[in-house]
Short mmCIF file of C-alpha atoms in Angstrom, two decimals:
data_model
loop_
_atom_site.label_atom_id
_atom_site.label_comp_id
_atom_site.label_asym_id
_atom_site.label_seq_id
_atom_site.Cartn_x
_atom_site.Cartn_y
_atom_site.Cartn_z
CA MET A 1 5.16 -17.68 4.67
CA LYS A 2 5.47 -19.30 1.26
CA VAL A 3 5.32 -16.82 -1.65
CA LEU A 4 4.41 -18.07 -5.13
CA HIS A 5 4.95 -16.17 -8.38
CA GLY A 6 4.46 -16.95 -12.04
CA ASP A 7 2.17 -19.48 -13.70
CA PRO A 8 -0.22 -20.91 -11.05
CA SER A 9 -0.34 -24.24 -12.88
CA GLY A 10 3.19 -24.79 -11.59
CA TRP A 11 2.47 -23.85 -7.98
CA GLU A 12 2.81 -26.60 -5.40
CA VAL A 13 1.06 -26.35 -2.05
CA GLU A 14 0.00 -29.01 0.40
CA GLY A 15 -3.41 -29.58 1.93
CA ARG A 16 -6.66 -27.65 1.76
CA HIS A 17 -6.68 -23.89 2.10
CA VAL A 18 -8.94 -21.12 3.31
CA VAL A 19 -8.37 -18.49 0.62
CA SER A 20 -9.11 -14.83 -0.01
CA ILE A 21 -8.64 -13.03 -3.31
CA GLY A 22 -8.00 -9.38 -4.04
CA VAL A 23 -5.51 -6.62 -4.80
CA TYR A 24 -5.41 -5.75 -1.09
CA ASP A 25 -3.66 -2.45 -1.80
CA GLY A 26 -2.72 -0.86 1.50
CA VAL A 27 -3.61 -3.92 3.60
CA HIS A 28 -5.79 -1.56 5.65
CA ARG A 29 -7.89 -2.35 8.73
CA GLY A 30 -10.71 -3.79 6.66
CA HIS A 31 -8.32 -6.00 4.72
CA ARG A 32 -6.73 -7.22 7.94
CA HIS A 33 -10.15 -8.06 9.32
CA VAL A 34 -10.87 -10.24 6.27
CA LEU A 35 -7.47 -11.91 6.36
CA GLY A 36 -7.83 -12.46 10.10
CA LEU A 37 -11.01 -14.41 9.34
CA VAL A 38 -8.98 -16.44 6.83
CA THR A 39 -6.29 -17.38 9.35
CA GLY A 40 -8.90 -18.02 12.05
CA ALA A 41 -11.01 -20.32 9.87
CA ALA A 42 -7.90 -22.18 8.72
CA ALA A 43 -6.83 -22.77 12.31
CA GLU A 44 -10.28 -24.05 13.29
CA ARG A 45 -10.39 -26.49 10.37
CA GLY A 46 -6.80 -27.62 10.50
CA ASP A 47 -6.31 -26.16 7.00
CA ARG A 48 -3.76 -23.67 5.72
CA SER A 49 -4.41 -20.00 5.05
CA ALA A 50 -3.74 -18.27 1.73
CA VAL A 51 -4.25 -14.98 -0.07
CA LEU A 52 -4.32 -14.69 -3.84
CA THR A 53 -3.30 -11.26 -5.10
CA PHE A 54 -2.00 -9.60 -8.28
CA ASP A 55 1.35 -8.20 -9.32
CA ARG A 56 -0.33 -4.95 -10.36
CA HIS A 57 -3.71 -3.31 -10.10
CA PRO A 58 -5.93 -4.91 -12.78
CA LEU A 59 -6.96 -1.44 -14.01
CA ALA A 60 -3.32 -0.78 -14.95
CA VAL A 61 -3.88 -3.37 -17.71
CA VAL A 62 -7.59 -3.07 -18.44
CA ALA A 63 -7.95 0.73 -18.30
CA PRO A 64 -4.59 2.43 -17.57
CA GLU A 65 -6.17 5.88 -17.61
CA ARG A 66 -8.27 4.86 -14.59
CA ALA A 67 -5.57 2.98 -12.68
CA PRO A 68 -5.19 4.38 -9.15
CA ARG A 69 -1.97 5.34 -7.45
CA LEU A 70 -1.08 2.53 -5.07
CA LEU A 71 -0.80 2.70 -1.30
CA THR A 72 1.85 -0.03 -1.10
CA THR A 73 4.42 -1.67 -3.31
CA LEU A 74 3.99 -5.37 -4.00
CA GLY A 75 6.95 -6.16 -1.76
CA ARG A 76 5.47 -4.25 1.17
CA ARG A 77 2.11 -5.91 0.61
CA ILE A 78 3.75 -9.33 0.88
CA GLU A 79 5.55 -8.27 4.08
CA LEU A 80 2.24 -7.21 5.61
CA PHE A 81 0.60 -10.51 4.60
CA GLY A 82 3.40 -12.28 6.44
CA ASP A 83 2.85 -10.13 9.53
CA ILE A 84 -0.80 -11.25 9.59
CA GLY A 85 0.32 -14.87 9.75
CA LEU A 86 -0.82 -16.21 6.39
CA ASP A 87 0.74 -19.47 5.28
CA VAL A 88 0.79 -18.78 1.53
CA THR A 89 0.69 -15.75 -0.76
CA GLY A 90 0.08 -16.39 -4.44
CA VAL A 91 0.96 -13.49 -6.75
CA LEU A 92 -0.82 -13.71 -10.09
CA ALA A 93 0.75 -11.90 -13.02
CA PHE A 94 -2.20 -9.99 -14.45
CA ARG A 95 -1.41 -10.72 -18.09
CA ARG A 96 -3.41 -12.09 -21.02
CA HIS A 97 -3.78 -15.61 -19.63
CA VAL A 98 -5.10 -14.67 -16.18
CA ARG A 99 -7.13 -11.77 -17.54
CA GLY A 100 -8.78 -14.08 -20.06
CA LEU A 101 -9.83 -16.83 -17.64
CA SER A 102 -13.57 -17.33 -17.40
CA PRO A 103 -15.02 -17.25 -13.87
CA GLU A 104 -15.35 -21.04 -13.98
CA ALA A 105 -11.76 -21.54 -15.12
CA PHE A 106 -10.43 -19.06 -12.53
CA VAL A 107 -12.11 -20.97 -9.73
CA GLY A 108 -11.54 -24.47 -11.08
CA ASP A 109 -7.95 -24.10 -12.30
CA ILE A 110 -6.57 -22.04 -9.42
CA LEU A 111 -8.74 -22.10 -6.32
CA VAL A 112 -9.77 -25.74 -6.64
CA GLU A 113 -6.90 -27.46 -8.45
CA VAL A 114 -4.02 -25.56 -6.78
CA PHE A 115 -5.35 -24.59 -3.35
CA ARG A 116 -8.07 -27.23 -2.88
CA ALA A 117 -10.12 -24.43 -1.32
CA SER A 118 -12.26 -25.34 1.68
CA VAL A 119 -13.50 -21.78 2.29
CA ILE A 120 -13.24 -18.64 0.17
CA VAL A 121 -13.50 -15.38 2.12
CA ILE A 122 -14.28 -12.27 0.07
CA GLY A 123 -15.47 -8.71 0.46
CA GLU A 124 -18.85 -7.41 -0.66
CA GLY A 125 -19.01 -6.62 -4.36
CA PHE A 126 -16.29 -9.12 -5.24
CA ARG A 127 -16.05 -9.78 -8.99
CA PHE A 128 -13.72 -12.13 -10.81
CA GLY A 129 -12.92 -13.77 -14.13
CA ARG A 130 -12.95 -12.41 -17.68
CA ASP A 131 -14.78 -9.07 -17.93
CA ARG A 132 -15.48 -9.37 -14.18
CA ALA A 133 -18.35 -11.68 -15.05
CA GLY A 134 -18.16 -13.73 -11.85
CA ASP A 135 -19.88 -12.54 -8.67
CA VAL A 136 -20.84 -13.82 -5.23
CA THR A 137 -23.82 -15.74 -6.58
CA SER A 138 -21.80 -17.60 -9.20
CA LEU A 139 -19.02 -18.25 -6.66
CA ARG A 140 -21.53 -19.88 -4.31
CA GLY A 141 -22.69 -22.05 -7.21
CA PHE A 142 -19.13 -23.18 -7.89
CA GLY A 143 -18.79 -23.90 -4.16
CA GLU A 144 -21.72 -26.30 -4.30
CA ARG A 145 -20.11 -28.06 -7.26
CA TRP A 146 -16.57 -28.23 -5.86
CA ASP A 147 -17.24 -28.51 -2.13
CA PHE A 148 -16.09 -25.18 -0.70
CA GLU A 149 -17.89 -22.58 1.41
CA VAL A 150 -18.13 -18.87 0.62
CA GLU A 151 -17.99 -16.22 3.36
CA VAL A 152 -18.80 -12.61 2.39
CA VAL A 153 -17.50 -9.84 4.65
CA GLY A 154 -18.56 -6.19 4.71
CA LEU A 155 -15.77 -3.59 5.02
CA VAL A 156 -17.49 -0.82 6.97
CA ASP A 157 -16.47 1.30 9.94
CA GLY A 158 -18.09 4.26 11.67
CA ASP A 159 -17.34 6.61 8.77
CA GLY A 160 -18.74 4.38 6.03
CA PRO A 161 -17.12 1.92 3.62
CA LEU A 162 -13.50 1.26 4.49
CA SER A 163 -11.73 1.18 1.14
CA SER A 164 -8.38 1.81 -0.47
CA THR A 165 -10.09 4.45 -2.61
CA ARG A 166 -11.19 6.39 0.45
CA ILE A 167 -7.68 6.21 1.92
CA ARG A 168 -6.16 7.48 -1.33
CA THR A 169 -8.49 10.48 -1.15
CA LEU A 170 -7.42 11.23 2.42
CA ILE A 171 -3.76 11.07 1.41
CA ALA A 172 -4.29 13.25 -1.66
CA ASP A 173 -5.93 15.80 0.67
CA GLY A 174 -2.95 15.66 3.02
CA ASP A 175 -4.99 14.17 5.87
CA VAL A 176 -2.34 11.63 6.80
CA ALA A 177 -3.66 11.29 10.36
CA ALA A 178 -7.08 10.11 9.12
CA ALA A 179 -5.35 7.86 6.58
CA ALA A 180 -3.33 6.29 9.39
CA GLU A 181 -6.54 5.62 11.33
CA ALA A 182 -8.06 3.83 8.33
CA LEU A 183 -4.86 1.92 7.55
CA GLY A 184 -4.22 0.95 11.14
CA ARG A 185 -0.66 2.27 10.81
CA PRO A 186 1.00 5.40 9.37
CA PHE A 187 0.99 5.84 5.61
CA GLU A 188 4.46 5.01 4.30
CA LEU A 189 6.56 6.06 1.34
CA PRO A 190 9.67 4.07 0.46
CA GLY A 191 12.44 5.84 -1.41
CA ARG A 192 16.12 5.77 -2.26
CA VAL A 193 18.19 8.81 -1.33
CA VAL A 194 19.53 10.60 -4.42
CA ARG A 195 21.59 13.76 -4.83
CA GLY A 196 19.66 17.00 -4.91
CA GLU A 197 20.70 20.62 -5.29
CA GLY A 198 22.03 20.91 -1.74
CA ARG A 199 19.91 23.93 -0.86
CA GLY A 200 18.80 22.49 2.46
CA ALA A 201 22.36 22.23 3.74
CA LYS A 202 23.09 25.80 2.64
CA ILE A 203 20.25 27.15 4.78
CA GLY A 204 21.00 25.00 7.82
CA ALA A 205 18.48 22.20 7.28
CA PRO A 206 20.13 19.42 5.24
CA THR A 207 17.65 17.12 3.55
CA ALA A 208 17.66 13.68 1.97
CA ASN A 209 16.01 13.76 -1.45
CA LEU A 210 13.98 10.64 -2.17
CA ASP A 211 13.42 8.82 -5.44
CA VAL A 212 10.04 7.19 -4.81
CA PRO A 213 8.78 4.26 -6.94
CA LEU A 214 6.45 5.36 -9.73
CA GLY A 215 2.75 4.91 -9.29
CA LEU A 216 2.55 5.33 -5.53
CA ALA A 217 0.06 7.66 -3.84
CA LEU A 218 1.63 10.92 -2.64
CA PRO A 219 0.36 13.20 0.12
CA ALA A 220 -0.70 16.72 -0.87
CA ARG A 221 2.10 19.24 -1.16
CA GLY A 222 3.16 20.59 2.18
CA VAL A 223 5.21 19.95 5.31
CA TYR A 224 4.71 16.90 7.54
CA ALA A 225 5.94 15.48 10.82
CA VAL A 226 7.26 12.00 10.00
CA ARG A 227 9.32 9.15 11.31
CA VAL A 228 11.96 7.70 9.00
CA GLU A 229 13.22 4.13 9.10
CA VAL A 230 16.97 4.32 8.38
CA PRO A 231 18.93 1.11 7.70
CA GLY A 232 21.45 0.42 10.46
CA VAL A 233 20.14 3.29 12.56
CA GLY A 234 16.49 2.67 13.35
CA THR A 235 13.50 5.00 13.39
CA VAL A 236 14.37 8.70 13.41
CA PRO A 237 12.02 11.71 13.91
CA ALA A 238 12.02 14.02 10.92
CA VAL A 239 10.29 16.68 8.87
CA ALA A 240 9.21 15.92 5.29
CA ASN A 241 8.53 18.43 2.55
CA ILE A 242 6.61 17.56 -0.60
CA GLY A 243 6.47 20.23 -3.26
CA VAL A 244 8.27 22.29 -5.88
CA ARG A 245 10.20 24.66 -3.56
CA PRO A 246 8.38 27.77 -4.85
CA THR A 247 10.59 30.20 -2.89
CA PHE A 248 13.46 29.13 -5.18
CA GLY A 249 11.31 29.14 -8.33
CA GLY A 250 11.15 25.38 -8.59
CA SER A 251 8.78 23.50 -10.89
CA GLN A 252 9.64 19.82 -10.36
CA GLU A 253 7.99 18.10 -7.41
CA THR A 254 10.42 16.66 -4.89
CA ILE A 255 10.16 14.69 -1.65
CA GLU A 256 12.71 15.66 0.99
CA VAL A 257 13.21 14.65 4.61
CA HIS A 258 15.22 16.46 7.28
CA LEU A 259 16.25 14.14 10.11
CA LEU A 260 16.06 15.86 13.50
CA ASP A 261 19.37 16.09 15.34
CA ARG A 262 21.23 13.95 12.79
CA ASP A 263 23.33 14.64 9.72
CA ASP A 264 24.03 11.17 8.34
CA ASP A 265 25.41 10.56 4.85
CA LEU A 266 22.41 8.73 3.40
CA TYR A 267 23.15 8.79 -0.33
CA GLY A 268 22.04 5.50 -1.84
CA ALA A 269 20.19 4.38 1.29
CA ASP A 270 16.66 2.97 1.06
CA LEU A 271 14.43 4.80 3.54
CA ARG A 272 10.84 4.36 4.62
CA VAL A 273 9.01 7.57 5.54
CA CYS A 274 6.07 7.11 7.92
CA PHE A 275 3.72 10.11 7.88
CA GLN A 276 2.33 11.16 11.26
CA SER A 277 0.81 14.66 10.97
CA ARG A 278 0.47 17.52 8.52
CA ILE A 279 2.12 20.74 9.69
CA ARG A 280 1.24 23.22 6.94
CA ASP A 281 0.62 23.82 3.25
CA GLU A 282 3.41 24.58 0.81
CA ARG A 283 3.98 28.34 0.55
CA LYS A 284 6.19 30.75 -1.35
CA PHE A 285 8.05 33.07 1.02
CA PRO A 286 9.11 36.64 0.18
CA SER A 287 12.71 35.90 1.12
CA VAL A 288 15.04 33.03 2.00
CA GLU A 289 15.36 34.47 5.52
CA GLU A 290 11.62 34.16 6.08
CA LEU A 291 11.75 30.61 4.75
CA ILE A 292 14.52 29.75 7.22
CA ALA A 293 12.48 31.20 10.08
CA GLN A 294 9.49 29.09 9.02
CA ILE A 295 11.62 25.95 8.78
CA ASP A 296 12.72 26.53 12.38
CA ARG A 297 9.05 26.77 13.39
CA ASP A 298 8.26 23.62 11.39
CA ILE A 299 10.99 21.70 13.22
CA THR A 300 9.70 22.91 16.59
CA GLU A 301 6.16 21.83 15.66
CA ALA A 302 7.39 18.45 14.42
CA ARG A 303 9.16 17.86 17.73
CA ARG A 304 5.92 18.63 19.55
CA LEU A 305 3.81 16.37 17.32
CA LEU A 306 6.29 13.50 17.51
CA SER A 307 7.01 13.74 21.23
#
């Protein structure tokens, strides 16, 4: 897959493209349905398939106070686009120039001039251009002028609209199993292992403390059964704890993972934590001994859930 960054006026692609546009945060089941239509239509027409996305959520620029926590990093989003089989991903830097493009200029300068769009596939409620002034009706009008078709797709499943916002709510509530159903895969958190206080090792359950990229969605505080992708090792069953360690009087939220039946030196390693099931809420225990007993029960439950 060809990945384009920077000023779209300098992008070079060959042939006509079936294109979709959006943030596509999470690349969830609804997104994959839309992008599957893109690749399918491109194959039928003998065109190439493309997705046009942004380097950040537009609200992070337009209204930072309303910007959501993201389900995926940009790098992971691009990986998932490649897994779908898209030919081209264009990453627009959402800065003054792109933000200021009128709907007509957005379509004419990028979708027509760069991608020579034959079909544009979008979700319901799609808006584009300066002040979000463009909509499906205006896009169809541009299609008549510039010879491209517009296909509008609804993102709905049995529980209602399938959206990144809904998935963020599930994750914030700790319902990682329902989030995985909506995503079509487990919710993931990437993180680099950094040195912690070493308390886990002292009580018989050594943990890797993760430094997670800023701005990502985090599951509710508690204990989870997870699988961890470890470089050079593979996927390892584990228990994750998100919280402030109240039994020890902590106040700073941490994300820790305890690998089952392993004690690797992971400092500096980049891990990917895949959340499978929630085990329990975070609790403050009367003593360290009671905490240790609960950790043993958590590990037993994680083994059962991951078996």
